Amino acid sequence: MRLAPDAAQAGTALAAVPAGQRVALVDAGFVGHTHALRLGLTDPRFAASAVPGAVSVQPAAREALTGALRDTAQEPSPTDFGTRAGTLAGVLADRVAERLAAAYGTEVHRPDLGELVAAVPADPQARNEARQAVAAVDDEAIRLRTAVKARDGFFTTYCISPYSRYIARWCARRGLTPNQVTTASLLTALIAAGCAATGTRVGFVAAGLLLLFSFVLDCTDGQLARYSLQYSTLGAWLDATFDRAKEYAYYAGLALGASAASGSGGGDDVWALALGAMVLQTCRHVVDFSFNEANHDATANTSPTAALSDKLDSVGWTVWVRRMIVLPIGERWALIAVLTALTTPRITFIVLLIGCALAATYTTAGRVLRSLTRRATRTDRAAQALTELSDSGPLSQLLQRAVRGVPRHTAPAIAALGALVLVLATALSDYGSWWPVLGAAVYALTSAAAVSRPLKGPLDWLVPPVFRAAEYGTILLIAAKADVNGALPAAFGLVAAVAYHHYDTVYRIRGGTGAPPHWLVRAIGGHEGRTLVVTVIAALLTNTDFTVALTVCAVAVALVVLVESIRYWVTAHRRGAPAVHDEGEPA
């Protein structure tokens, strides 16, 4: 900490601080809550932030801060600055913050302080009033309350957050990081999956309890990040990807447990249900991602459906009902945990599939209505994001030359037609038939046509989820028809590896860095290439050889996408990429 009575000396002090460090200019007479300063000076998500009497910048904005200080030092001092150094410094901090945005184009984040006090009193009476206001508000209580995500599901809000926030504070006071808690949540879920894989009632009960505890830790890591403002690029990625890894690993554990029970005469093979649950849940997420990206920066974004939704949100009980209907992660994991402990894996998956199907129907129907009644102009950025989410490979790019002139806004219909041909050809033919290969060829042609124009139509956000459903569904159908031990687990592994790639694409786009490199998409074939390869090897190979080939494909895709993904996110973390933290709807 260095004291500086004016802008010139503040600039000199700033120059002595290493360029890679965050710096703050704080008025010596600042009166306020510690957490108000914490919000204004330490949040890593923003290049610059300010509260009354204080401004802070990260290394990326250091040059702008230096210029703002230099410009401010050259300005004549306002007559109302007073002679006291503290008053001058307070005015200086506020003026520098304004100049950062006005003259240097640096966006300055100003956190909503709510009841928290942050002020630079001009006289003793004002200072006394400010101190009384500080004493009247418990900033630790506010810090705990705001550690909870503003918009969450019913189960999370009323059954987890009332105590998980205190676990977050306990972790913060012992120096634990959100990434450590995230890792603990993953390990707990993997242990839960191992317990479920035993196929015993004791194992199922333990699995359900551990899955719930894993979710408590999953809530705690985000609350710890908000409580201690420990946001990071790597942490956001770990939190998002580990959620998917935990859920899908647990599905596999349940399927293994059912098989183990089956071997002793107490259960059955539910791998098809497990894979179906993963396919449905992944497609639901892709619908969420695609819709949000399509409307992220749309203009004239109004519709009667959206107005009705806002009106319903004004009635308290309807908000919670609507949040529960979509079966967010809290409700979903609670359902899975309870059913695991009390019933069988088959019943668990059947109830989960029905619940997720109803939730998907509700959310997708509402979004379709919004899109059809909304007068919005999709931007180039939105169209590019949808194209990247489509995950089209080299075959699609080659075929696009042969399908020019596709009518505008027909992409969803064309994509759905190709997907329907592919799925029907696979479902209505026996294993080893060439009909699925023909269906895959038609699908490759229609998928190329669907993305041959910029995806700016009102329903073009449906194209990526249609592609996901077609690819994953085809793999599921062929593996089920192979009717040999190991085919469905191998298919589960392949879909999990490809789904990870698709989630990774989403998180990169959310982080503002665009999709994975083109070489990666080419290396794993794109959705149409992978689908064609799976249908061809099913037509050429016997059931047993098909299982081996599918396993090899799963391992190859997993290795390529995991190595590239880990390399990218670790590099982004090391170079100090802006932290991204999801405060939207629960997944």
Coordinates of N, CA, C and O in Angstrom, one line a residue, residues 260-389:
A260 N -24.9 -56.6 -12.6 CA -24.4 -57.4 -11.5 C -25.5 -58.1 -10.8 O -25.4 -59.3 -10.5
A261 N -26.6 -57.4 -10.6 CA -27.8 -58.0 -10.0 C -28.4 -59.0 -10.9 O -28.9 -60.0 -10.4
S262 N -28.3 -58.8 -12.2 CA -28.9 -59.7 -13.2 C -28.1 -61.0 -13.1 O -28.7 -62.1 -13.2
G263 N -26.8 -60.9 -12.9 CA -26.0 -62.2 -12.8 C -26.4 -63.0 -11.6 O -26.2 -64.2 -11.7
S264 N -27.0 -62.5 -10.6 CA -27.4 -63.2 -9.4 C -28.9 -63.5 -9.5 O -29.5 -63.9 -8.5
G265 N -29.6 -63.1 -10.6 CA -31.0 -63.4 -10.7 C -31.9 -62.3 -10.2 O -33.1 -62.5 -10.0
G266 N -31.3 -61.1 -9.9 CA -32.1 -60.1 -9.3 C -32.3 -58.8 -10.1 O -32.9 -57.9 -9.6
G267 N -31.9 -58.8 -11.3 CA -32.1 -57.6 -12.1 C -32.1 -57.8 -13.6 O -32.4 -58.9 -14.1
D268 N -31.7 -56.8 -14.4 CA -31.6 -57.0 -15.8 C -30.6 -56.0 -16.5 O -30.0 -55.2 -15.8
D269 N -30.5 -56.1 -17.8 CA -29.6 -55.2 -18.6 C -30.3 -53.9 -18.9 O -31.3 -53.9 -19.7
V270 N -29.8 -52.8 -18.4 CA -30.5 -51.5 -18.7 C -29.5 -50.5 -19.4 O -29.7 -49.3 -19.3
W271 N -28.5 -51.1 -20.1 CA -27.6 -50.2 -20.8 C -28.3 -49.3 -21.8 O -27.9 -48.2 -22.0
A272 N -29.3 -49.9 -22.5 CA -30.0 -49.1 -23.5 C -30.7 -47.9 -22.8 O -30.8 -46.8 -23.4
L273 N -31.3 -48.2 -21.7 CA -32.0 -47.1 -21.0 C -31.0 -46.0 -20.5 O -31.2 -44.8 -20.5
A274 N -29.8 -46.5 -20.0 CA -28.8 -45.6 -19.5 C -28.3 -44.7 -20.7 O -28.2 -43.5 -20.5
L275 N -28.1 -45.3 -21.8 CA -27.6 -44.5 -23.0 C -28.7 -43.6 -23.5 O -28.5 -42.5 -23.8
G276 N -30.0 -44.1 -23.4 CA -31.1 -43.2 -23.8 C -31.2 -42.0 -22.9 O -31.5 -40.9 -23.3
A277 N -31.0 -42.2 -21.6 CA -31.1 -41.1 -20.6 C -30.0 -40.1 -20.9 O -30.2 -38.9 -20.9
M278 N -28.8 -40.6 -21.3 CA -27.7 -39.7 -21.6 C -27.9 -38.9 -22.9 O -27.7 -37.7 -23.0
V279 N -28.5 -39.6 -23.9 CA -28.8 -38.9 -25.1 C -29.9 -37.9 -24.9 O -29.7 -36.7 -25.4
L280 N -30.9 -38.2 -24.2 CA -32.0 -37.2 -24.0 C -31.5 -36.0 -23.2 O -31.8 -34.9 -23.6
Q281 N -30.7 -36.2 -22.1 CA -30.2 -35.1 -21.3 C -29.3 -34.3 -22.1 O -29.3 -33.0 -22.0
T282 N -28.4 -34.9 -22.9 CA -27.5 -34.1 -23.7 C -28.2 -33.2 -24.8 O -27.9 -32.1 -25.0
C283 N -29.2 -33.8 -25.4 CA -30.0 -33.1 -26.4 C -30.8 -31.9 -25.7 O -30.9 -30.9 -26.3
R284 N -31.3 -32.1 -24.5 CA -31.9 -31.0 -23.8 C -30.9 -29.9 -23.6 O -31.3 -28.7 -23.8
H285 N -29.7 -30.2 -23.2 CA -28.7 -29.2 -23.0 C -28.4 -28.4 -24.3 O -28.3 -27.2 -24.3
V286 N -28.3 -29.2 -25.4 CA -28.0 -28.5 -26.7 C -29.2 -27.6 -27.1 O -28.9 -26.5 -27.7
V287 N -30.4 -28.0 -26.8 CA -31.5 -27.1 -27.0 C -31.4 -25.8 -26.2 O -31.5 -24.7 -26.8
D288 N -31.0 -25.9 -25.0 CA -30.8 -24.7 -24.1 C -29.7 -23.9 -24.7 O -29.8 -22.6 -24.9
F289 N -28.5 -24.5 -25.1 CA -27.4 -23.7 -25.5 C -27.7 -23.0 -26.9 O -27.4 -21.9 -27.1
S290 N -28.3 -23.8 -27.8 CA -28.6 -23.2 -29.1 C -29.6 -22.1 -29.0 O -29.4 -21.0 -29.7
F291 N -30.6 -22.2 -28.3 CA -31.6 -21.2 -28.1 C -31.0 -19.9 -27.5 O -31.2 -18.8 -28.0
N292 N -30.2 -20.1 -26.5 CA -29.6 -19.0 -25.9 C -28.6 -18.3 -26.8 O -28.5 -17.0 -26.8
E293 N -27.8 -19.0 -27.5 CA -26.9 -18.4 -28.5 C -27.6 -17.7 -29.6 O -27.2 -16.6 -30.0
A294 N -28.7 -18.3 -30.1 CA -29.4 -17.7 -31.2 C -30.0 -16.3 -30.8 O -30.2 -15.4 -31.6
N295 N -30.3 -16.2 -29.5 CA -31.0 -15.0 -29.0 C -30.1 -14.2 -28.1 O -30.6 -13.2 -27.4
H296 N -28.8 -14.5 -28.1 CA -27.9 -13.8 -27.1 C -27.8 -12.3 -27.4 O -27.8 -11.5 -26.5
D297 N -27.8 -11.9 -28.7 CA -27.7 -10.5 -29.0 C -28.7 -10.1 -30.1 O -28.4 -9.3 -30.9
A298 N -29.9 -10.8 -30.1 CA -30.9 -10.5 -31.1 C -31.5 -9.1 -30.8 O -31.6 -8.6 -29.7
T299 N -31.9 -8.4 -31.9 CA -32.5 -7.1 -31.7 C -34.0 -7.2 -31.9 O -34.5 -8.2 -32.5
A300 N -34.8 -6.3 -31.4 CA -36.2 -6.3 -31.5 C -36.7 -7.6 -30.9 O -37.6 -8.3 -31.4
N301 N -36.2 -7.9 -29.7 CA -36.4 -9.3 -29.1 C -37.7 -9.3 -28.3 O -37.7 -9.3 -27.0
T302 N -38.9 -9.2 -28.9 CA -40.1 -9.2 -28.2 C -41.1 -10.2 -28.8 O -41.1 -10.6 -29.9
S303 N -42.0 -10.7 -27.9 CA -43.0 -11.7 -28.4 C -44.1 -11.7 -27.3 O -43.8 -11.6 -26.1
P304 N -45.3 -12.0 -27.7 CA -46.4 -12.2 -26.7 C -46.2 -13.3 -25.8 O -46.5 -13.3 -24.6
T305 N -45.5 -14.4 -26.2 CA -45.2 -15.5 -25.4 C -44.2 -15.1 -24.3 O -44.4 -15.5 -23.1
A306 N -43.2 -14.3 -24.6 CA -42.3 -13.8 -23.6 C -43.0 -12.9 -22.6 O -42.7 -12.9 -21.4
A307 N -43.9 -12.1 -23.1 CA -44.7 -11.2 -22.2 C -45.5 -12.0 -21.2 O -45.6 -11.7 -20.0
L308 N -46.2 -13.1 -21.7 CA -46.9 -14.0 -20.8 C -46.0 -14.7 -19.8 O -46.4 -14.8 -18.6
S309 N -44.8 -15.1 -20.2 CA -43.9 -15.7 -19.3 C -43.5 -14.7 -18.2 O -43.5 -15.1 -17.0
D310 N -43.3 -13.4 -18.5 CA -42.9 -12.4 -17.5 C -44.1 -12.2 -16.6 O -43.9 -12.0 -15.4
K311 N -45.3 -12.3 -17.1 CA -46.5 -12.1 -16.2 C -46.6 -13.2 -15.3 O -47.0 -13.0 -14.1
L312 N -46.4 -14.4 -15.7 CA -46.4 -15.6 -14.8 C -45.4 -15.5 -13.7 O -45.6 -15.9 -12.6
D313 N -44.2 -15.0 -14.1 CA -43.1 -14.9 -13.1 C -43.5 -13.9 -12.0 O -42.8 -13.9 -10.9
S314 N -44.5 -13.0 -12.2 CA -44.9 -12.1 -11.2 C -45.7 -12.7 -10.1 O -45.9 -12.1 -9.1
V315 N -46.2 -14.0 -10.4 CA -47.0 -14.7 -9.4 C -46.0 -15.7 -8.7 O -45.5 -16.6 -9.4
G316 N -45.8 -15.6 -7.4 CA -44.7 -16.3 -6.8 C -44.7 -17.8 -7.0 O -43.7 -18.4 -7.4
W317 N -45.9 -18.5 -6.8 CA -45.9 -19.9 -6.8 C -45.6 -20.5 -8.3 O -45.1 -21.6 -8.4
T318 N -46.0 -19.7 -9.3 CA -45.8 -20.2 -10.6 C -44.4 -20.2 -11.0 O -43.9 -21.1 -11.8
V319 N -43.6 -19.4 -10.4 CA -42.1 -19.4 -10.7 C -41.5 -20.7 -10.3 O -40.8 -21.3 -11.1
W320 N -41.9 -21.2 -9.1 CA -41.3 -22.4 -8.6 C -41.8 -23.6 -9.3 O -41.1 -24.6 -9.6
V321 N -43.1 -23.6 -9.7 CA -43.7 -24.7 -10.5 C -43.0 -24.8 -11.8 O -42.6 -25.9 -12.3
R322 N -42.8 -23.7 -12.5 CA -42.2 -23.7 -13.8 C -40.7 -24.1 -13.7 O -40.2 -24.8 -14.6
R323 N -40.0 -23.7 -12.6 CA -38.6 -24.2 -12.5 C -38.5 -25.7 -12.2 O -37.6 -26.3 -12.6
M324 N -39.5 -26.2 -11.5 CA -39.5 -27.6 -11.2 C -39.9 -28.5 -12.4 O -39.3 -29.6 -12.6
I325 N -40.8 -28.0 -13.2 CA -41.2 -28.7 -14.4 C -40.1 -29.0 -15.3 O -40.0 -30.1 -15.9
V326 N -39.1 -28.1 -15.5 CA -38.0 -28.3 -16.4 C -37.0 -29.3 -15.8 O -36.0 -29.6 -16.5
L327 N -37.2 -29.8 -14.6 CA -36.3 -30.8 -14.0 C -34.9 -30.4 -14.1 O -34.0 -31.1 -14.7
P328 N -34.5 -29.3 -13.4 CA -33.1 -28.9 -13.4 C -32.3 -29.8 -12.6 O -32.7 -30.8 -12.0
I329 N -31.0 -29.5 -12.5 CA -30.0 -30.5 -12.0 C -30.4 -30.9 -10.5 O -30.2 -32.1 -10.2
G330 N -30.8 -30.0 -9.7 CA -31.1 -30.3 -8.3 C -32.3 -31.3 -8.2 O -32.2 -32.3 -7.5
E331 N -33.4 -31.0 -8.9 CA -34.5 -31.9 -8.8 C -34.2 -33.2 -9.5 O -34.6 -34.3 -9.0
R332 N -33.4 -33.2 -10.6 CA -33.1 -34.4 -11.3 C -32.2 -35.3 -10.4 O -32.4 -36.5 -10.4
W333 N -31.2 -34.7 -9.8 CA -30.3 -35.6 -9.0 C -31.0 -36.1 -7.7 O -30.8 -37.2 -7.3
A334 N -31.9 -35.3 -7.2 CA -32.7 -35.8 -6.0 C -33.6 -36.9 -6.4 O -33.7 -37.9 -5.7
L335 N -34.2 -36.8 -7.6 CA -35.0 -37.9 -8.1 C -34.2 -39.2 -8.3 O -34.6 -40.3 -7.9
I336 N -33.1 -39.0 -9.0 CA -32.2 -40.2 -9.2 C -31.8 -40.8 -7.9 O -31.8 -42.0 -7.8
A337 N -31.4 -40.0 -6.9 CA -30.9 -40.5 -5.7 C -31.9 -41.3 -4.9 O -31.7 -42.4 -4.4
V338 N -33.1 -40.7 -4.8 CA -34.2 -41.4 -4.1 C -34.6 -42.7 -4.8 O -34.8 -43.7 -4.1
L339 N -34.8 -42.6 -6.1 CA -35.2 -43.8 -6.8 C -34.1 -44.9 -6.7 O -34.4 -46.1 -6.7
T340 N -32.9 -44.5 -6.8 CA -31.8 -45.5 -6.7 C -31.9 -46.2 -5.3 O -31.7 -47.5 -5.2
A341 N -32.1 -45.5 -4.3 CA -32.1 -46.0 -2.9 C -33.3 -46.9 -2.7 O -33.2 -47.9 -2.0
L342 N -34.5 -46.6 -3.3 CA -35.7 -47.2 -3.0 C -36.2 -48.2 -4.0 O -37.0 -49.1 -3.7
T343 N -35.7 -48.1 -5.3 CA -36.3 -49.0 -6.3 C -35.1 -49.7 -7.0 O -34.1 -50.0 -6.4
T344 N -35.3 -49.9 -8.3 CA -34.3 -50.6 -9.1 C -33.8 -49.7 -10.2 O -34.4 -48.6 -10.5
P345 N -32.6 -50.0 -10.8 CA -32.1 -49.2 -11.8 C -33.0 -49.0 -13.0 O -33.1 -47.9 -13.6
R346 N -33.8 -50.1 -13.4 CA -34.7 -49.9 -14.5 C -35.8 -48.9 -14.2 O -36.1 -48.1 -15.0
I347 N -36.4 -49.0 -13.0 CA -37.4 -48.0 -12.6 C -36.8 -46.6 -12.6 O -37.4 -45.6 -13.0
T348 N -35.6 -46.5 -12.1 CA -34.9 -45.2 -12.0 C -34.8 -44.6 -13.4 O -35.2 -43.4 -13.6
F349 N -34.3 -45.4 -14.3 CA -34.1 -44.8 -15.7 C -35.5 -44.5 -16.4 O -35.6 -43.6 -17.1
I350 N -36.5 -45.4 -16.2 CA -37.8 -45.2 -16.9 C -38.4 -43.9 -16.4 O -38.9 -43.0 -17.1
V351 N -38.4 -43.7 -15.0 CA -39.0 -42.5 -14.5 C -38.2 -41.2 -14.9 O -38.7 -40.2 -15.3
L352 N -36.8 -41.4 -15.0 CA -36.0 -40.3 -15.4 C -36.3 -39.9 -16.9 O -36.3 -38.7 -17.2
L353 N -36.4 -40.9 -17.7 CA -36.7 -40.7 -19.1 C -38.0 -40.0 -19.3 O -38.1 -39.1 -20.1
I354 N -39.0 -40.5 -18.6 CA -40.3 -39.8 -18.7 C -40.3 -38.4 -18.2 O -40.8 -37.5 -18.9
G355 N -39.6 -38.2 -17.1 CA -39.5 -36.8 -16.6 C -38.8 -35.9 -17.5 O -39.2 -34.7 -17.8
C356 N -37.6 -36.3 -18.0 CA -36.8 -35.5 -18.9 C -37.5 -35.3 -20.2 O -37.4 -34.2 -20.8
A357 N -38.3 -36.3 -20.7 CA -39.0 -36.1 -22.0 C -40.1 -35.0 -21.8 O -40.3 -34.2 -22.7
L358 N -40.8 -35.1 -20.7 CA -41.9 -34.1 -20.4 C -41.2 -32.7 -20.3 O -41.8 -31.7 -20.8
A359 N -40.1 -32.6 -19.6 CA -39.4 -31.3 -19.4 C -38.9 -30.8 -20.8 O -39.1 -29.6 -21.1
A360 N -38.4 -31.7 -21.6 CA -37.9 -31.3 -22.9 C -39.0 -30.8 -23.8 O -38.9 -29.8 -24.5
T361 N -40.2 -31.5 -23.7 CA -41.3 -31.0 -24.5 C -41.8 -29.7 -24.1 O -42.1 -28.8 -24.9
Y362 N -41.9 -29.5 -22.8 CA -42.4 -28.2 -22.2 C -41.4 -27.0 -22.6 O -41.9 -26.0 -23.2
T363 N -40.1 -27.2 -22.4 CA -39.2 -26.1 -22.7 C -39.1 -25.8 -24.2 O -39.0 -24.7 -24.6
T364 N -39.0 -26.9 -25.0 CA -38.8 -26.7 -26.4 C -40.1 -26.1 -27.0 O -40.0 -25.2 -27.9
A365 N -41.3 -26.5 -26.6 CA -42.5 -26.0 -27.1 C -42.6 -24.5 -26.8 O -42.9 -23.6 -27.7
G366 N -42.2 -24.1 -25.6 CA -42.2 -22.7 -25.2 C -41.2 -21.9 -26.1 O -41.6 -20.8 -26.5
R367 N -40.1 -22.4 -26.3 CA -39.1 -21.7 -27.1 C -39.5 -21.6 -28.6 O -39.2 -20.6 -29.2
V368 N -40.1 -22.6 -29.1 CA -40.6 -22.5 -30.5 C -41.7 -21.4 -30.6 O -41.6 -20.6 -31.5
L369 N -42.6 -21.4 -29.6 CA -43.6 -20.3 -29.6 C -43.0 -19.0 -29.5 O -43.4 -18.0 -30.3
R370 N -42.0 -18.8 -28.7 CA -41.3 -17.5 -28.6 C -40.7 -17.1 -29.9 O -40.7 -16.0 -30.3
S371 N -40.0 -18.1 -30.5 CA -39.3 -17.8 -31.8 C -40.2 -17.5 -32.9 O -39.9 -16.6 -33.7
L372 N -41.4 -18.1 -33.0 CA -42.3 -17.9 -34.0 C -43.1 -16.5 -33.9 O -43.5 -15.9 -34.9
T373 N -43.2 -16.1 -32.6 CA -44.0 -14.8 -32.4 C -43.1 -13.7 -32.1 O -43.5 -12.6 -31.9
R374 N -41.8 -13.9 -32.2 CA -40.8 -12.8 -31.9 C -40.3 -12.1 -33.2 O -40.0 -12.8 -34.2
R375 N -40.3 -10.8 -33.1 CA -39.8 -10.1 -34.2 C -38.3 -9.7 -33.9 O -38.0 -8.8 -33.2
A376 N -37.4 -10.6 -34.4 CA -36.0 -10.4 -34.0 C -35.1 -10.6 -35.2 O -35.5 -11.4 -36.1
T377 N -34.1 -9.9 -35.3 CA -33.1 -10.0 -36.3 C -31.8 -10.7 -35.8 O -31.2 -10.2 -34.9
R378 N -31.6 -11.9 -36.2 CA -30.4 -12.7 -35.7 C -29.1 -12.0 -36.3 O -29.1 -11.7 -37.4
T379 N -28.1 -11.9 -35.5 CA -26.9 -11.3 -35.9 C -25.9 -12.3 -36.5 O -26.2 -13.5 -36.4
D380 N -24.9 -11.8 -37.1 CA -23.9 -12.7 -37.7 C -23.2 -13.5 -36.6 O -22.8 -14.7 -36.8
R381 N -23.0 -12.9 -35.4 CA -22.4 -13.7 -34.3 C -23.3 -14.9 -33.9 O -22.8 -16.0 -33.7
A382 N -24.6 -14.6 -33.8 CA -25.5 -15.7 -33.5 C -25.5 -16.8 -34.5 O -25.4 -18.0 -34.2
A383 N -25.5 -16.4 -35.8 CA -25.4 -17.4 -36.9 C -24.1 -18.2 -36.8 O -24.1 -19.4 -37.0
Q384 N -23.0 -17.5 -36.5 CA -21.7 -18.2 -36.5 C -21.7 -19.2 -35.3 O -21.2 -20.3 -35.4
A385 N -22.3 -18.8 -34.2 CA -22.3 -19.7 -33.0 C -23.1 -21.0 -33.3 O -22.7 -22.1 -33.0
L386 N -24.3 -20.8 -34.0 CA -25.1 -22.0 -34.4 C -24.4 -22.9 -35.4 O -24.5 -24.1 -35.3
T387 N -23.6 -22.3 -36.3 CA -22.9 -23.1 -37.2 C -21.8 -23.9 -36.5 O -21.6 -25.1 -36.8
E388 N -21.1 -23.3 -35.5 CA -20.1 -24.0 -34.8 C -20.7 -25.1 -33.9 O -20.1 -26.1 -33.7
L389 N -21.9 -24.8 -33.3 CA -22.6 -25.8 -32.5 C -23.0 -27.0 -33.4 O -23.2 -28.1 -32.9

